[in-house]
Amino acid sequence: MYAIPLGDDGAELRPLEPWHAEEFLAHLDRGREFINRYVPFGSRATDVPSARQLLQDYADRRAADTASLHGLWLAGKLVGGVLTLNCDARGGTCEVGCWLEPAGTGRGLVTRAMRVLIDWLVEQRGIHRVEWVAAADNLPSLNVARRLGMTRDGVRREAYLHHGVRQDLEVWSVLAPEWRAARAGAARHDR
Ligand SMILES: CC(C)(COP(=O)(O)OP(=O)(O)OC[C@H]1O[C@@H](n2cnc3c(N)ncnc32)[C@H](O)[C@@H]1OP(=O)(O)O)[C@@H](O)C(=O)NCCC(=O)NCCS
């Protein structure tokens, strides 16, 4: 299957599909506690059938063009991923999200993958507004949004109940013209 190289450390972005269920479960088991501090991603996947079902749910939503799932492989090992959700291609809006197991953090994997994903959303899918939603105390996540050049739109106060706590959710976004201008600026800087 196709793989998009993310740099010279061998990191790759690839589709994450139902046939990856065993590998996905092993990855979740390594990262479950870390990932679930702020988001319930993967918490339903506790054995191979439920892991396959989660991946199938995303495959179905991809077919319906409302969501998608993409894995991050480092040295051949699945260590995390990026995703789209709540996409409305006609309205030009889409939310993006991410997760890593601890071994994948601190390397810019998500930032690099997100650039590929947002490029695709803006340039290929015609998305106008890409949105990022994170718990207000999830600083690593907010730092990714900041690093991607997103703007903090505001806070949805106590909008999300997680582990018995009503969390404030920060909403960040980047608009297509802003994304293109930032990319053009970065390309000029690289020359
Ligand atoms: C949110 C999460 C993905 C962020 O992970 P992360 O490793 O900080 O993010 P990135 O992969 O973009 O890496 C950035 C880090 O790598 C460093 N880095 C190294 N090389 C880099 C590069 N080429 N480009 C960008 N950053 C690089 C950055 O300095 C940064 O480290 P720092 O925070 O210590 O300064 C991670 O904390 C996580 O999975 N949390 C649990 C799930 C979750 O909360 N998901 C988000 C829900 S909204």
mmCIF file of C-alpha atoms and ligand atoms in Angstrom:
data_model
loop_
_atom_site.group_PDB
_atom_site.id
_atom_site.type_symbol
_atom_site.label_atom_id
_atom_site.label_comp_id
_atom_site.label_asym_id
_atom_site.label_seq_id
_atom_site.Cartn_x
_atom_site.Cartn_y
_atom_site.Cartn_z
ATOM 1 C CA MET A 1 0.000 0.000 0.000
ATOM 2 C CA TYR A 2 1.147 3.595 -0.347
ATOM 3 C CA ALA A 3 3.209 5.318 2.335
ATOM 4 C CA ILE A 4 4.177 8.983 2.620
ATOM 5 C CA PRO A 5 7.688 9.570 4.024
ATOM 6 C CA LEU A 6 7.728 12.287 6.690
ATOM 7 C CA GLY A 7 11.469 12.936 6.862
ATOM 8 C CA ASP A 8 14.852 11.300 7.009
ATOM 9 C CA ASP A 9 14.141 9.367 10.245
ATOM 10 C CA GLY A 10 12.090 6.761 8.370
ATOM 11 C CA ALA A 11 8.733 7.959 9.739
ATOM 12 C CA GLU A 12 5.828 7.208 7.422
ATOM 13 C CA LEU A 13 2.178 8.150 7.141
ATOM 14 C CA ARG A 14 0.016 5.319 5.837
ATOM 15 C CA PRO A 15 -3.689 4.437 5.731
ATOM 16 C CA LEU A 16 -4.800 2.681 8.947
ATOM 17 C CA GLU A 17 -7.345 0.068 7.973
ATOM 18 C CA PRO A 18 -9.327 -2.854 9.450
ATOM 19 C CA TRP A 19 -6.651 -5.374 8.450
ATOM 20 C CA HIS A 20 -4.254 -3.629 10.884
ATOM 21 C CA ALA A 21 -6.410 -4.707 13.866
ATOM 22 C CA GLU A 22 -3.745 -6.810 15.646
ATOM 23 C CA GLU A 23 -1.021 -4.191 15.165
ATOM 24 C CA PHE A 24 -3.407 -1.397 16.177
ATOM 25 C CA LEU A 25 -4.417 -3.218 19.375
ATOM 26 C CA ALA A 26 -0.774 -3.837 20.347
ATOM 27 C CA HIS A 27 -0.027 -0.137 19.763
ATOM 28 C CA LEU A 28 -3.052 0.952 21.831
ATOM 29 C CA ASP A 29 -2.058 -1.375 24.655
ATOM 30 C CA ARG A 30 1.376 0.313 24.760
ATOM 31 C CA GLY A 31 -0.165 3.796 24.813
ATOM 32 C CA ARG A 32 -3.643 3.419 26.286
ATOM 33 C CA GLU A 33 -3.026 5.140 29.596
ATOM 34 C CA PHE A 34 -1.116 8.048 27.991
ATOM 35 C CA ILE A 35 -3.613 8.550 25.165
ATOM 36 C CA ASN A 36 -6.688 8.384 27.373
ATOM 37 C CA ARG A 37 -5.612 11.124 29.764
ATOM 38 C CA TYR A 38 -7.478 13.651 27.622
ATOM 39 C CA VAL A 39 -9.286 11.727 24.887
ATOM 40 C CA PRO A 40 -11.159 8.422 24.819
ATOM 41 C CA PHE A 41 -9.575 7.455 21.480
ATOM 42 C CA GLY A 42 -9.247 3.679 21.255
ATOM 43 C CA SER A 43 -10.830 2.978 24.633
ATOM 44 C CA ARG A 44 -13.502 0.792 22.988
ATOM 45 C CA ALA A 45 -10.792 -1.359 21.365
ATOM 46 C CA THR A 46 -9.873 -3.875 24.038
ATOM 47 C CA ASP A 47 -9.404 -7.012 21.937
ATOM 48 C CA VAL A 48 -8.812 -7.813 18.272
ATOM 49 C CA PRO A 49 -12.516 -7.876 17.217
ATOM 50 C CA SER A 50 -13.245 -4.534 18.920
ATOM 51 C CA ALA A 51 -10.033 -3.030 17.479
ATOM 52 C CA ARG A 52 -11.109 -4.216 14.025
ATOM 53 C CA GLN A 53 -14.568 -2.762 14.601
ATOM 54 C CA LEU A 54 -13.127 0.646 15.498
ATOM 55 C CA LEU A 55 -11.034 0.619 12.311
ATOM 56 C CA GLN A 56 -14.086 -0.535 10.319
ATOM 57 C CA ASP A 57 -16.144 2.338 11.763
ATOM 58 C CA TYR A 58 -13.540 4.777 10.421
ATOM 59 C CA ALA A 59 -13.447 2.939 7.078
ATOM 60 C CA ASP A 60 -17.230 3.330 6.855
ATOM 61 C CA ARG A 61 -17.027 7.004 7.773
ATOM 62 C CA ARG A 62 -14.267 7.459 5.202
ATOM 63 C CA ALA A 63 -16.554 5.915 2.572
ATOM 64 C CA ALA A 64 -19.234 8.385 3.661
ATOM 65 C CA ASP A 65 -16.577 11.162 3.398
ATOM 66 C CA THR A 66 -17.052 12.324 6.991
ATOM 67 C CA ALA A 67 -13.858 11.021 8.649
ATOM 68 C CA SER A 68 -10.549 9.248 7.978
ATOM 69 C CA LEU A 69 -7.765 7.514 9.889
ATOM 70 C CA HIS A 70 -4.028 7.556 9.045
ATOM 71 C CA GLY A 71 -1.312 5.703 10.955
ATOM 72 C CA LEU A 72 2.191 6.872 11.833
ATOM 73 C CA TRP A 73 4.891 4.235 11.530
ATOM 74 C CA LEU A 74 8.373 4.770 12.962
ATOM 75 C CA ALA A 75 11.033 2.197 12.047
ATOM 76 C CA GLY A 76 8.218 -0.064 10.865
ATOM 77 C CA LYS A 77 6.255 0.177 14.124
ATOM 78 C CA LEU A 78 2.823 1.779 14.446
ATOM 79 C CA VAL A 79 3.243 4.539 17.081
ATOM 80 C CA GLY A 80 0.233 6.805 16.519
ATOM 81 C CA GLY A 81 -1.823 8.549 13.922
ATOM 82 C CA VAL A 82 -3.772 11.516 12.683
ATOM 83 C CA LEU A 83 -7.424 11.641 11.764
ATOM 84 C CA THR A 84 -10.191 13.741 10.338
ATOM 85 C CA LEU A 85 -13.715 13.850 11.750
ATOM 86 C CA ASN A 86 -16.935 15.822 11.449
ATOM 87 C CA CYS A 87 -15.969 16.665 7.867
ATOM 88 C CA ASP A 88 -18.432 18.533 5.703
ATOM 89 C CA ALA A 89 -16.869 18.740 2.239
ATOM 90 C CA ARG A 90 -19.767 20.763 0.852
ATOM 91 C CA GLY A 91 -19.596 23.284 3.699
ATOM 92 C CA GLY A 92 -15.782 23.286 3.572
ATOM 93 C CA THR A 93 -15.181 22.419 7.229
ATOM 94 C CA CYS A 94 -13.293 19.573 8.864
ATOM 95 C CA GLU A 95 -11.896 18.754 12.302
ATOM 96 C CA VAL A 96 -8.523 17.032 12.712
ATOM 97 C CA GLY A 97 -7.139 15.037 15.620
ATOM 98 C CA CYS A 98 -4.117 12.980 16.637
ATOM 99 C CA TRP A 99 -2.640 10.543 19.126
ATOM 100 C CA LEU A 100 0.741 8.951 19.871
ATOM 101 C CA GLU A 101 2.025 6.253 22.168
ATOM 102 C CA PRO A 102 4.803 7.608 24.432
ATOM 103 C CA ALA A 103 7.611 6.214 22.219
ATOM 104 C CA GLY A 104 6.373 8.381 19.330
ATOM 105 C CA THR A 105 6.358 11.696 21.182
ATOM 106 C CA GLY A 106 8.880 14.516 21.034
ATOM 107 C CA ARG A 107 9.892 13.904 17.412
ATOM 108 C CA GLY A 108 7.488 16.155 15.554
ATOM 109 C CA LEU A 109 5.683 13.145 14.062
ATOM 110 C CA VAL A 110 2.201 14.582 14.524
ATOM 111 C CA THR A 111 3.201 18.076 13.419
ATOM 112 C CA ARG A 112 4.790 16.673 10.257
ATOM 113 C CA ALA A 113 1.849 14.365 9.523
ATOM 114 C CA MET A 114 -0.660 17.151 10.152
ATOM 115 C CA ARG A 115 1.044 19.326 7.549
ATOM 116 C CA VAL A 116 0.510 16.576 4.981
ATOM 117 C CA LEU A 117 -3.090 16.032 6.084
ATOM 118 C CA ILE A 118 -4.028 19.737 6.120
ATOM 119 C CA ASP A 119 -2.336 20.282 2.744
ATOM 120 C CA TRP A 120 -4.528 17.504 1.373
ATOM 121 C CA LEU A 121 -7.689 18.855 3.002
ATOM 122 C CA VAL A 122 -7.076 22.385 1.724
ATOM 123 C CA GLU A 123 -5.588 21.706 -1.705
ATOM 124 C CA GLN A 124 -7.276 18.457 -2.751
ATOM 125 C CA ARG A 125 -10.560 18.521 -0.845
ATOM 126 C CA GLY A 126 -11.280 22.231 -0.946
ATOM 127 C CA ILE A 127 -11.719 22.513 2.827
ATOM 128 C CA HIS A 128 -11.831 26.155 3.934
ATOM 129 C CA ARG A 129 -11.699 25.785 7.724
ATOM 130 C CA VAL A 130 -9.664 23.119 9.532
ATOM 131 C CA GLU A 131 -10.503 22.879 13.217
ATOM 132 C CA TRP A 132 -8.576 21.572 16.257
ATOM 133 C CA VAL A 133 -10.361 20.858 19.548
ATOM 134 C CA ALA A 134 -8.407 20.011 22.695
ATOM 135 C CA ALA A 135 -8.838 20.052 26.447
ATOM 136 C CA ALA A 136 -7.583 23.361 27.825
ATOM 137 C CA ASP A 137 -4.941 21.616 29.954
ATOM 138 C CA ASN A 138 -3.705 19.347 27.136
ATOM 139 C CA LEU A 139 -0.645 21.507 26.501
ATOM 140 C CA PRO A 140 1.160 19.125 24.102
ATOM 141 C CA SER A 141 -1.932 19.144 21.880
ATOM 142 C CA LEU A 142 -2.364 22.923 22.056
ATOM 143 C CA ASN A 143 1.324 23.275 21.211
ATOM 144 C CA VAL A 144 0.784 21.268 18.025
ATOM 145 C CA ALA A 145 -2.076 23.585 17.018
ATOM 146 C CA ARG A 146 0.156 26.589 17.714
ATOM 147 C CA ARG A 147 3.074 25.030 15.792
ATOM 148 C CA LEU A 148 0.762 24.481 12.813
ATOM 149 C CA GLY A 149 -0.021 28.196 12.794
ATOM 150 C CA MET A 150 -3.601 27.836 13.961
ATOM 151 C CA THR A 151 -5.512 30.612 15.710
ATOM 152 C CA ARG A 152 -7.257 30.104 19.058
ATOM 153 C CA ASP A 153 -10.928 30.781 18.375
ATOM 154 C CA GLY A 154 -12.113 30.397 21.957
ATOM 155 C CA VAL A 155 -13.144 28.087 24.744
ATOM 156 C CA ARG A 156 -16.217 25.886 25.058
ATOM 157 C CA ARG A 157 -16.494 25.985 28.836
ATOM 158 C CA GLU A 158 -16.907 22.639 30.639
ATOM 159 C CA ALA A 159 -18.043 21.131 27.336
ATOM 160 C CA TYR A 160 -16.625 17.653 27.723
ATOM 161 C CA LEU A 161 -17.034 15.144 30.553
ATOM 162 C CA HIS A 162 -13.946 12.912 30.741
ATOM 163 C CA HIS A 163 -12.848 10.786 33.709
ATOM 164 C CA GLY A 164 -15.588 12.452 35.758
ATOM 165 C CA VAL A 165 -14.266 15.982 35.114
ATOM 166 C CA ARG A 166 -16.014 18.596 32.984
ATOM 167 C CA GLN A 167 -13.173 19.866 30.806
ATOM 168 C CA ASP A 168 -12.951 23.209 29.052
ATOM 169 C CA LEU A 169 -12.326 22.629 25.353
ATOM 170 C CA GLU A 170 -10.189 25.041 23.348
ATOM 171 C CA VAL A 171 -11.115 25.458 19.702
ATOM 172 C CA TRP A 172 -8.344 26.406 17.272
ATOM 173 C CA SER A 173 -8.530 26.715 13.494
ATOM 174 C CA VAL A 174 -6.717 27.608 10.329
ATOM 175 C CA LEU A 175 -8.425 28.934 7.213
ATOM 176 C CA ALA A 176 -7.342 27.935 3.706
ATOM 177 C CA PRO A 177 -5.856 31.351 2.735
ATOM 178 C CA GLU A 178 -3.925 31.465 6.028
ATOM 179 C CA TRP A 179 -2.613 27.950 5.471
ATOM 180 C CA ARG A 180 -1.489 28.735 1.923
ATOM 181 C CA ALA A 181 0.185 31.992 2.993
ATOM 182 C CA ALA A 182 2.050 30.224 5.817
ATOM 183 C CA ARG A 183 3.170 27.428 3.493
ATOM 184 C CA ALA A 184 4.359 29.924 0.872
ATOM 185 C CA GLY A 185 6.245 31.846 3.558
ATOM 186 C CA ALA A 186 7.898 28.639 4.811
ATOM 187 C CA ALA A 187 8.896 27.672 1.254
ATOM 188 C CA ARG A 188 10.480 31.123 0.676
ATOM 189 C CA HIS A 189 12.327 30.750 3.994
ATOM 190 C CA ASP A 190 13.669 27.320 2.937
ATOM 191 C CA ARG A 191 15.138 28.659 -0.345
HETATM 192 C C1 LIG B 1 -0.937 15.525 21.526
HETATM 193 C C2 LIG B 1 0.292 14.693 21.182
HETATM 194 C C3 LIG B 1 0.065 13.929 19.897
HETATM 195 C C4 LIG B 1 1.487 15.643 21.018
HETATM 196 O O1 LIG B 1 2.662 14.871 20.886
HETATM 197 P P1 LIG B 1 4.042 15.605 20.572
HETATM 198 O O2 LIG B 1 5.092 14.579 20.463
HETATM 199 O O3 LIG B 1 4.257 16.726 21.533
HETATM 200 O O4 LIG B 1 3.756 16.271 19.140
HETATM 201 P P2 LIG B 1 4.629 16.194 17.826
HETATM 202 O O5 LIG B 1 4.676 14.810 17.309
HETATM 203 O O6 LIG B 1 4.139 17.236 16.927
HETATM 204 O O7 LIG B 1 6.103 16.552 18.358
HETATM 205 C C5 LIG B 1 6.394 17.831 18.887
HETATM 206 C C6 LIG B 1 7.566 17.701 19.794
HETATM 207 O O8 LIG B 1 8.676 17.166 19.074
HETATM 208 C C7 LIG B 1 9.717 18.153 18.952
HETATM 209 N N1 LIG B 1 10.212 18.045 17.562
HETATM 210 C C8 LIG B 1 11.326 17.351 17.217
HETATM 211 N N2 LIG B 1 11.471 17.375 15.884
HETATM 212 C C9 LIG B 1 10.451 18.106 15.390
HETATM 213 C C10 LIG B 1 10.057 18.476 14.070
HETATM 214 N N3 LIG B 1 10.754 18.094 12.988
HETATM 215 N N4 LIG B 1 8.935 19.205 13.899
HETATM 216 C C11 LIG B 1 8.205 19.603 14.967
HETATM 217 N N5 LIG B 1 8.527 19.271 16.240
HETATM 218 C C12 LIG B 1 9.647 18.525 16.456
HETATM 219 C C13 LIG B 1 9.054 19.474 19.304
HETATM 220 O O9 LIG B 1 9.970 20.396 19.850
HETATM 221 C C14 LIG B 1 8.038 19.024 20.350
HETATM 222 O O10 LIG B 1 8.662 18.741 21.567
HETATM 223 P P3 LIG B 1 8.421 19.692 22.845
HETATM 224 O O11 LIG B 1 6.947 19.726 23.082
HETATM 225 O O12 LIG B 1 9.180 19.008 23.905
HETATM 226 O O13 LIG B 1 8.958 21.025 22.415
HETATM 227 C C15 LIG B 1 0.618 13.679 22.332
HETATM 228 O O14 LIG B 1 0.871 14.384 23.511
HETATM 229 C C16 LIG B 1 -0.511 12.680 22.575
HETATM 230 O O15 LIG B 1 -0.686 11.737 21.830
HETATM 231 N N6 LIG B 1 -1.305 12.867 23.643
HETATM 232 C C17 LIG B 1 -2.360 11.918 23.991
HETATM 233 C C18 LIG B 1 -3.517 11.943 23.012
HETATM 234 C C19 LIG B 1 -4.026 13.347 22.808
HETATM 235 O O16 LIG B 1 -4.129 14.125 23.749
HETATM 236 N N7 LIG B 1 -4.333 13.674 21.541
HETATM 237 C C20 LIG B 1 -4.777 15.000 21.162
HETATM 238 C C21 LIG B 1 -6.224 15.166 21.429
HETATM 239 S S1 LIG B 1 -6.763 16.831 21.071
#
